[in-house]
Short mmCIF file of C-alpha atoms in Angstrom, two decimals:
data_model
loop_
_atom_site.label_atom_id
_atom_site.label_comp_id
_atom_site.label_asym_id
_atom_site.label_seq_id
_atom_site.Cartn_x
_atom_site.Cartn_y
_atom_site.Cartn_z
CA MET F 1 0.97 24.97 -27.70
CA GLN F 2 -0.85 23.55 -24.70
CA TRP F 3 -2.70 24.85 -21.65
CA THR F 4 -2.03 23.33 -18.22
CA TYR F 5 -4.08 24.08 -15.12
CA THR F 6 -2.97 23.07 -11.64
CA ILE F 7 -5.75 23.39 -9.08
CA GLN F 8 -5.43 22.63 -5.38
CA LEU F 9 -8.78 21.60 -4.00
CA PRO F 10 -10.03 23.43 -0.88
CA VAL F 11 -9.20 21.47 2.26
CA ASN F 12 -12.87 21.27 3.20
CA GLN F 13 -14.01 19.86 -0.14
CA ALA F 14 -15.87 16.57 0.18
CA ALA F 15 -14.44 13.47 -1.47
CA MET F 16 -15.90 12.58 -4.86
CA PRO F 17 -14.90 10.56 -7.94
CA LEU F 18 -12.55 12.41 -10.27
CA ARG F 19 -15.11 12.26 -13.09
CA ALA F 20 -17.73 13.87 -10.82
CA LEU F 21 -15.31 16.70 -10.01
CA LEU F 22 -14.56 17.43 -13.67
CA THR F 23 -18.27 17.36 -14.48
CA ALA F 24 -19.02 19.70 -11.55
CA TRP F 25 -16.43 22.08 -12.98
CA TYR F 26 -18.62 22.15 -16.11
CA LEU F 27 -16.07 20.45 -18.34
CA PRO F 28 -18.02 18.97 -21.29
CA SER F 29 -18.00 15.20 -21.70
CA HIS F 30 -15.80 15.23 -24.80
CA LEU F 31 -13.04 17.05 -22.89
CA VAL F 32 -13.33 14.66 -19.96
CA HIS F 33 -13.02 11.82 -22.50
CA ASP F 34 -9.88 13.33 -24.10
CA LEU F 35 -8.26 13.93 -20.71
CA ARG F 36 -8.97 10.34 -19.70
CA ILE F 37 -7.84 8.43 -22.79
CA HIS F 38 -4.63 10.48 -23.14
CA GLN F 39 -3.96 10.48 -19.37
CA ARG F 40 -3.72 14.27 -19.29
CA VAL F 41 -5.37 14.54 -15.88
CA LEU F 42 -3.14 14.00 -12.85
CA VAL F 43 -3.91 13.93 -9.13
CA ASN F 44 -0.98 14.78 -6.89
CA GLY F 45 1.33 14.24 -9.85
CA SER F 46 0.07 10.79 -10.89
CA TYR F 47 -2.57 9.55 -13.31
CA ARG F 48 -5.75 8.44 -11.59
CA THR F 49 -8.73 6.72 -13.17
CA MET F 50 -11.98 8.63 -13.38
CA ASN F 51 -13.73 6.50 -10.75
CA GLN F 52 -11.08 6.99 -8.07
CA PRO F 53 -11.84 9.61 -5.40
CA VAL F 54 -10.27 13.02 -4.98
CA THR F 55 -10.60 14.94 -1.76
CA GLY F 56 -9.81 18.25 -0.10
CA GLY F 57 -6.17 19.26 -0.35
CA ASP F 58 -5.47 17.17 -3.47
CA THR F 59 -3.82 18.85 -6.45
CA VAL F 60 -5.44 18.23 -9.84
CA SER F 61 -3.53 19.02 -13.04
CA LEU F 62 -5.24 19.24 -16.43
CA THR F 63 -3.48 19.65 -19.78
CA PHE F 64 -5.43 20.69 -22.87
CA LEU F 65 -4.21 20.63 -26.48
CA PRO F 66 -5.49 22.58 -29.50
CA SER F 67 -6.85 19.32 -30.91
CA ASP F 68 -9.30 19.16 -27.99
CA PHE F 69 -11.25 22.07 -29.46
CA LYS F 70 -13.16 22.58 -32.68
CA GLU F 71 -11.83 26.14 -33.10
CA PRO F 72 -8.82 26.55 -30.79
CA PHE F 73 -7.62 29.79 -32.37
CA PRO F 74 -10.18 32.50 -33.25
CA ASP F 75 -9.63 34.29 -36.52
CA VAL F 76 -9.49 37.84 -35.13
CA ALA F 77 -7.11 40.39 -36.61
CA PRO F 78 -5.45 42.70 -34.06
CA ASP F 79 -6.24 46.38 -34.47
CA SER F 80 -4.74 48.92 -32.02
CA ALA F 81 -4.92 48.45 -28.27
CA ALA F 82 -5.11 52.20 -27.63
CA THR F 83 -8.80 52.21 -26.70
CA VAL F 84 -8.73 49.08 -24.50
CA SER F 85 -9.67 49.80 -20.88
CA VAL F 86 -9.09 46.66 -18.81
CA LEU F 87 -11.29 46.35 -15.74
CA TYR F 88 -10.18 42.88 -14.65
CA GLU F 89 -7.68 40.31 -15.88
CA THR F 90 -6.40 36.85 -14.93
CA PRO F 91 -4.46 34.29 -17.00
CA ASP F 92 -7.86 32.98 -18.17
CA LEU F 93 -10.34 35.87 -18.17
CA ILE F 94 -10.44 39.52 -19.18
CA VAL F 95 -13.17 42.12 -18.64
CA VAL F 96 -12.92 45.34 -20.64
CA ASN F 97 -14.93 48.54 -20.53
CA LYS F 98 -16.53 48.75 -23.97
CA THR F 99 -16.85 52.22 -25.45
CA ARG F 100 -19.98 53.62 -27.09
CA GLY F 101 -20.05 53.17 -30.85
CA SER F 102 -17.73 50.16 -30.93
CA LYS F 103 -19.12 46.88 -32.20
CA THR F 104 -18.44 43.91 -29.94
CA HIS F 105 -17.05 41.64 -32.66
CA PRO F 106 -16.50 41.54 -36.44
CA ASN F 107 -19.26 40.20 -38.63
CA LEU F 108 -16.81 39.45 -41.45
CA PRO F 109 -13.26 38.01 -41.13
CA TRP F 110 -11.59 41.08 -42.60
CA GLU F 111 -13.51 43.58 -40.48
CA ARG F 112 -11.50 45.82 -38.13
CA GLY F 113 -12.23 48.37 -35.43
CA THR F 114 -14.36 46.22 -33.14
CA THR F 115 -13.74 45.68 -29.43
CA LEU F 116 -12.60 42.12 -30.14
CA ASN F 117 -9.98 43.39 -32.63
CA HIS F 118 -8.69 45.87 -30.06
CA VAL F 119 -8.46 43.25 -27.31
CA ALA F 120 -6.60 40.92 -29.70
CA ALA F 121 -4.00 43.68 -30.13
CA TYR F 122 -3.83 44.17 -26.36
CA LEU F 123 -3.21 40.46 -25.70
CA GLY F 124 -0.51 40.28 -28.36
CA PRO F 125 0.59 37.56 -30.79
CA ASN F 126 1.46 34.96 -28.12
CA GLN F 127 -2.09 34.67 -26.81
CA PRO F 128 -4.58 32.43 -28.65
CA GLY F 129 -7.60 34.54 -27.60
CA PRO F 130 -9.66 36.55 -27.16
CA TYR F 131 -12.84 34.48 -27.12
CA ILE F 132 -16.07 36.41 -26.72
CA LEU F 133 -18.45 35.34 -23.94
CA SER F 134 -20.96 38.19 -23.71
CA ARG F 135 -22.11 40.76 -26.22
CA LEU F 136 -23.21 44.38 -26.01
CA ASP F 137 -25.02 46.35 -28.70
CA GLN F 138 -22.87 48.83 -30.58
CA GLU F 139 -24.11 51.91 -28.67
CA THR F 140 -24.09 50.17 -25.25
CA THR F 141 -21.13 50.81 -22.96
CA GLY F 142 -19.69 48.86 -20.07
CA ALA F 143 -18.30 45.55 -18.86
CA LEU F 144 -17.63 42.91 -21.51
CA LEU F 145 -16.37 39.43 -20.55
CA MET F 146 -13.93 37.39 -22.66
CA THR F 147 -11.61 34.44 -22.12
CA LYS F 148 -7.97 34.27 -23.11
CA THR F 149 -7.75 30.50 -23.67
CA PRO F 150 -10.10 27.98 -25.27
CA ALA F 151 -10.07 25.66 -22.23
CA VAL F 152 -12.30 27.88 -20.11
CA VAL F 153 -14.74 28.84 -22.89
CA PRO F 154 -17.11 25.87 -22.41
CA ILE F 155 -16.94 26.30 -18.63
CA MET F 156 -17.93 29.96 -18.74
CA VAL F 157 -20.55 29.37 -21.45
CA ARG F 158 -22.14 26.79 -19.16
CA ASN F 159 -21.94 29.22 -16.23
CA ILE F 160 -23.84 31.75 -18.34
CA ALA F 161 -26.42 29.15 -19.34
CA GLU F 162 -26.87 28.12 -15.69
CA LYS F 163 -27.39 31.79 -14.72
CA ARG F 164 -24.27 31.87 -12.57
CA VAL F 165 -23.10 34.98 -14.47
CA GLN F 166 -25.13 38.09 -13.74
CA ARG F 167 -25.01 41.33 -15.71
CA THR F 168 -26.49 44.43 -14.11
CA TYR F 169 -27.24 47.46 -16.30
CA LEU F 170 -27.97 51.10 -15.69
CA ALA F 171 -30.25 52.93 -18.10
CA TRP F 172 -32.04 56.23 -18.50
CA VAL F 173 -35.55 55.71 -19.86
CA HIS F 174 -38.31 58.01 -21.02
CA GLY F 175 -41.14 58.86 -18.65
CA THR F 176 -41.69 58.23 -14.96
CA LEU F 177 -41.21 54.64 -13.91
CA THR F 178 -41.64 53.84 -10.20
CA GLY F 179 -40.68 51.14 -7.73
CA GLN F 180 -39.38 47.81 -8.90
CA GLY F 181 -40.74 44.86 -10.81
CA THR F 182 -40.28 42.27 -13.54
CA PHE F 183 -41.09 42.19 -17.25
CA THR F 184 -42.02 38.69 -18.47
CA ASP F 185 -43.37 39.20 -22.00
CA PRO F 186 -41.91 36.76 -24.56
CA ILE F 187 -39.81 38.28 -27.35
CA GLY F 188 -39.58 37.29 -31.01
CA ARG F 189 -38.66 38.77 -34.37
CA ASP F 190 -40.44 41.82 -35.77
CA PRO F 191 -41.94 40.72 -39.13
CA GLN F 192 -41.90 44.33 -40.37
CA ASP F 193 -38.24 45.11 -39.60
CA ARG F 194 -35.51 42.45 -39.54
CA ARG F 195 -33.33 44.67 -37.31
CA LYS F 196 -35.88 44.69 -34.51
CA ARG F 197 -37.45 42.37 -31.96
CA LEU F 198 -41.01 42.51 -30.70
CA VAL F 199 -43.04 41.35 -27.70
CA ASN F 200 -44.96 38.27 -28.88
CA GLY F 201 -43.17 38.51 -32.24
CA VAL F 202 -42.33 35.69 -34.62
CA HIS F 203 -41.00 32.59 -32.82
CA ALA F 204 -41.24 34.38 -29.47
CA GLN F 205 -39.17 33.00 -26.60
CA SER F 206 -39.55 33.55 -22.88
CA ALA F 207 -37.78 36.66 -21.58
CA ILE F 208 -37.43 37.89 -18.00
CA THR F 209 -36.09 41.33 -17.05
CA HIS F 210 -35.98 42.72 -13.50
CA TYR F 211 -35.82 46.45 -12.78
CA ALA F 212 -35.48 48.83 -9.84
CA VAL F 213 -35.84 52.61 -10.03
CA LEU F 214 -32.84 54.61 -8.77
CA ASP F 215 -33.53 58.26 -9.65
CA HIS F 216 -35.82 60.63 -11.53
CA ARG F 217 -35.42 63.69 -13.73
CA PRO F 218 -38.16 65.56 -15.54
CA GLN F 219 -39.60 63.10 -18.07
CA ALA F 220 -36.81 60.56 -17.39
CA THR F 221 -36.04 57.73 -14.96
CA LEU F 222 -32.76 56.06 -14.04
CA VAL F 223 -33.23 52.31 -13.60
CA LYS F 224 -31.11 49.34 -12.61
CA LEU F 225 -31.81 46.26 -14.74
CA TRP F 226 -30.76 42.64 -14.57
CA LEU F 227 -31.63 39.68 -16.75
CA GLU F 228 -32.68 36.10 -16.25
CA THR F 229 -32.63 35.44 -20.00
CA GLY F 230 -30.53 36.84 -22.83
CA ARG F 231 -32.76 37.53 -25.81
CA THR F 232 -31.61 39.93 -28.52
CA HIS F 233 -32.50 43.54 -27.56
CA GLN F 234 -34.29 42.19 -24.47
CA LEU F 235 -33.91 45.27 -22.26
CA ARG F 236 -34.74 47.63 -25.09
CA VAL F 237 -37.85 45.71 -26.18
CA HIS F 238 -39.25 45.19 -22.68
CA LEU F 239 -38.83 48.84 -21.72
CA ALA F 240 -40.26 50.13 -24.99
CA HIS F 241 -43.25 47.80 -24.68
CA ALA F 242 -43.84 49.13 -21.15
CA GLY F 243 -43.95 52.69 -22.50
CA HIS F 244 -40.49 53.62 -21.20
CA PRO F 245 -38.03 53.21 -24.09
CA LEU F 246 -34.35 53.82 -23.51
CA ILE F 247 -33.28 57.39 -24.06
CA GLY F 248 -31.39 57.62 -27.33
CA ASP F 249 -32.52 54.23 -28.60
CA PRO F 250 -32.41 54.53 -32.42
CA LEU F 251 -34.75 51.57 -32.98
CA TYR F 252 -37.32 51.63 -30.20
CA ALA F 253 -37.61 55.28 -29.09
CA VAL F 254 -38.68 58.55 -30.66
CA HIS F 255 -35.63 60.03 -32.34
CA GLY F 256 -33.99 62.74 -30.27
CA GLN F 257 -30.64 64.43 -29.81
CA SER F 258 -29.24 61.84 -27.40
CA ARG F 259 -27.23 58.68 -27.87
CA LEU F 260 -28.25 55.43 -26.24
CA ARG F 261 -28.08 55.60 -22.45
CA LEU F 262 -27.48 51.94 -21.56
CA HIS F 263 -24.44 50.82 -19.55
CA CYS F 264 -23.41 47.34 -18.40
CA TRP F 265 -22.43 48.47 -14.94
CA GLN F 266 -21.61 45.26 -13.07
CA LEU F 267 -20.60 41.68 -13.85
CA ARG F 268 -20.67 38.88 -11.28
CA PHE F 269 -19.26 35.49 -12.19
CA PRO F 270 -17.60 32.39 -10.68
CA GLN F 271 -14.01 31.54 -11.43
CA PRO F 272 -13.39 28.49 -13.62
CA PHE F 273 -12.39 25.26 -11.85
CA THR F 274 -14.15 26.17 -8.62
CA LEU F 275 -17.15 24.73 -6.78
CA ASP F 276 -19.47 27.15 -5.00
CA GLY F 277 -16.65 29.57 -4.29
CA PRO F 278 -17.04 33.34 -3.90
CA GLN F 279 -18.08 35.13 -7.05
CA THR F 280 -15.98 37.84 -8.65
CA THR F 281 -17.62 41.26 -9.06
CA VAL F 282 -16.37 43.75 -11.66
CA VAL F 283 -17.78 47.27 -11.90
CA ALA F 284 -17.47 49.41 -15.04
CA PRO F 285 -17.20 53.18 -14.38
CA ILE F 286 -20.22 55.11 -15.60
CA PRO F 287 -19.44 57.28 -18.68
CA PRO F 288 -19.12 60.95 -17.70
CA ASP F 289 -21.83 61.98 -20.16
CA PHE F 290 -24.27 59.25 -19.09
CA ASP F 291 -26.72 61.69 -17.53
CA HIS F 292 -26.18 64.41 -20.13
CA PHE F 293 -29.03 64.25 -22.60
CA GLN F 294 -31.77 66.34 -24.15
CA LEU F 295 -35.36 65.23 -24.56
CA ASN F 296 -37.70 66.51 -27.25
#
């Protein structure tokens, strides 16, 4: 098995050395090295050294082999594609609408019933993926990004690290929150409960969450949230610390009759093997019961 990508550069792209182009595409150095020494990178059908220029209109072909990757084939058992709702799909990427109550991925090799197991069944036996890129808590719904081949995993991971992938959430929270703003309290582990995180907890790391209020109900507020960092439980911890925990949050809110009201509503991301091109936006439909809840 191998994966070949043929990319025609935009006609207005400035000339640059081939190595600089591959690096700008966020290919890690070890992949650039493998492509070079095995002459698996072609420009207009011919091998070209890494220092030679490429320019707008050129066609660049890259061929990747399983040996290029530490774990080319994820060990994910397929388990029924019936619940898979595909929001967006290309030969490289897939975005699915995760359902409430489904874990994102197995914690043990033999585990079944997670979103990753279902997507593996959807892709079928001839696809090496799926490879998880983003994660959602078990009770969180919405857009979940995966890749279908190992070649684009490091590219998209780097895009996430460079904050070129933006996730926007919708949430119902307790109380009356107004306006818009930013939470900047660092988040670490809760020494009293290993399941939880805590503002200024153990080994706290910087965490930045932006919010904007969209609507109000008695004793509840609908907010739009987006992240600059990706700490565990970041949205839940920041909102709870501010006195506005998520409605239905089993860890950080007063127990009520509602399930967690947190939805990954929108994903924006660049396509792999592009430079400063338009971003792709994928919107996950809001669950029909999202605004159906009871407060104590």
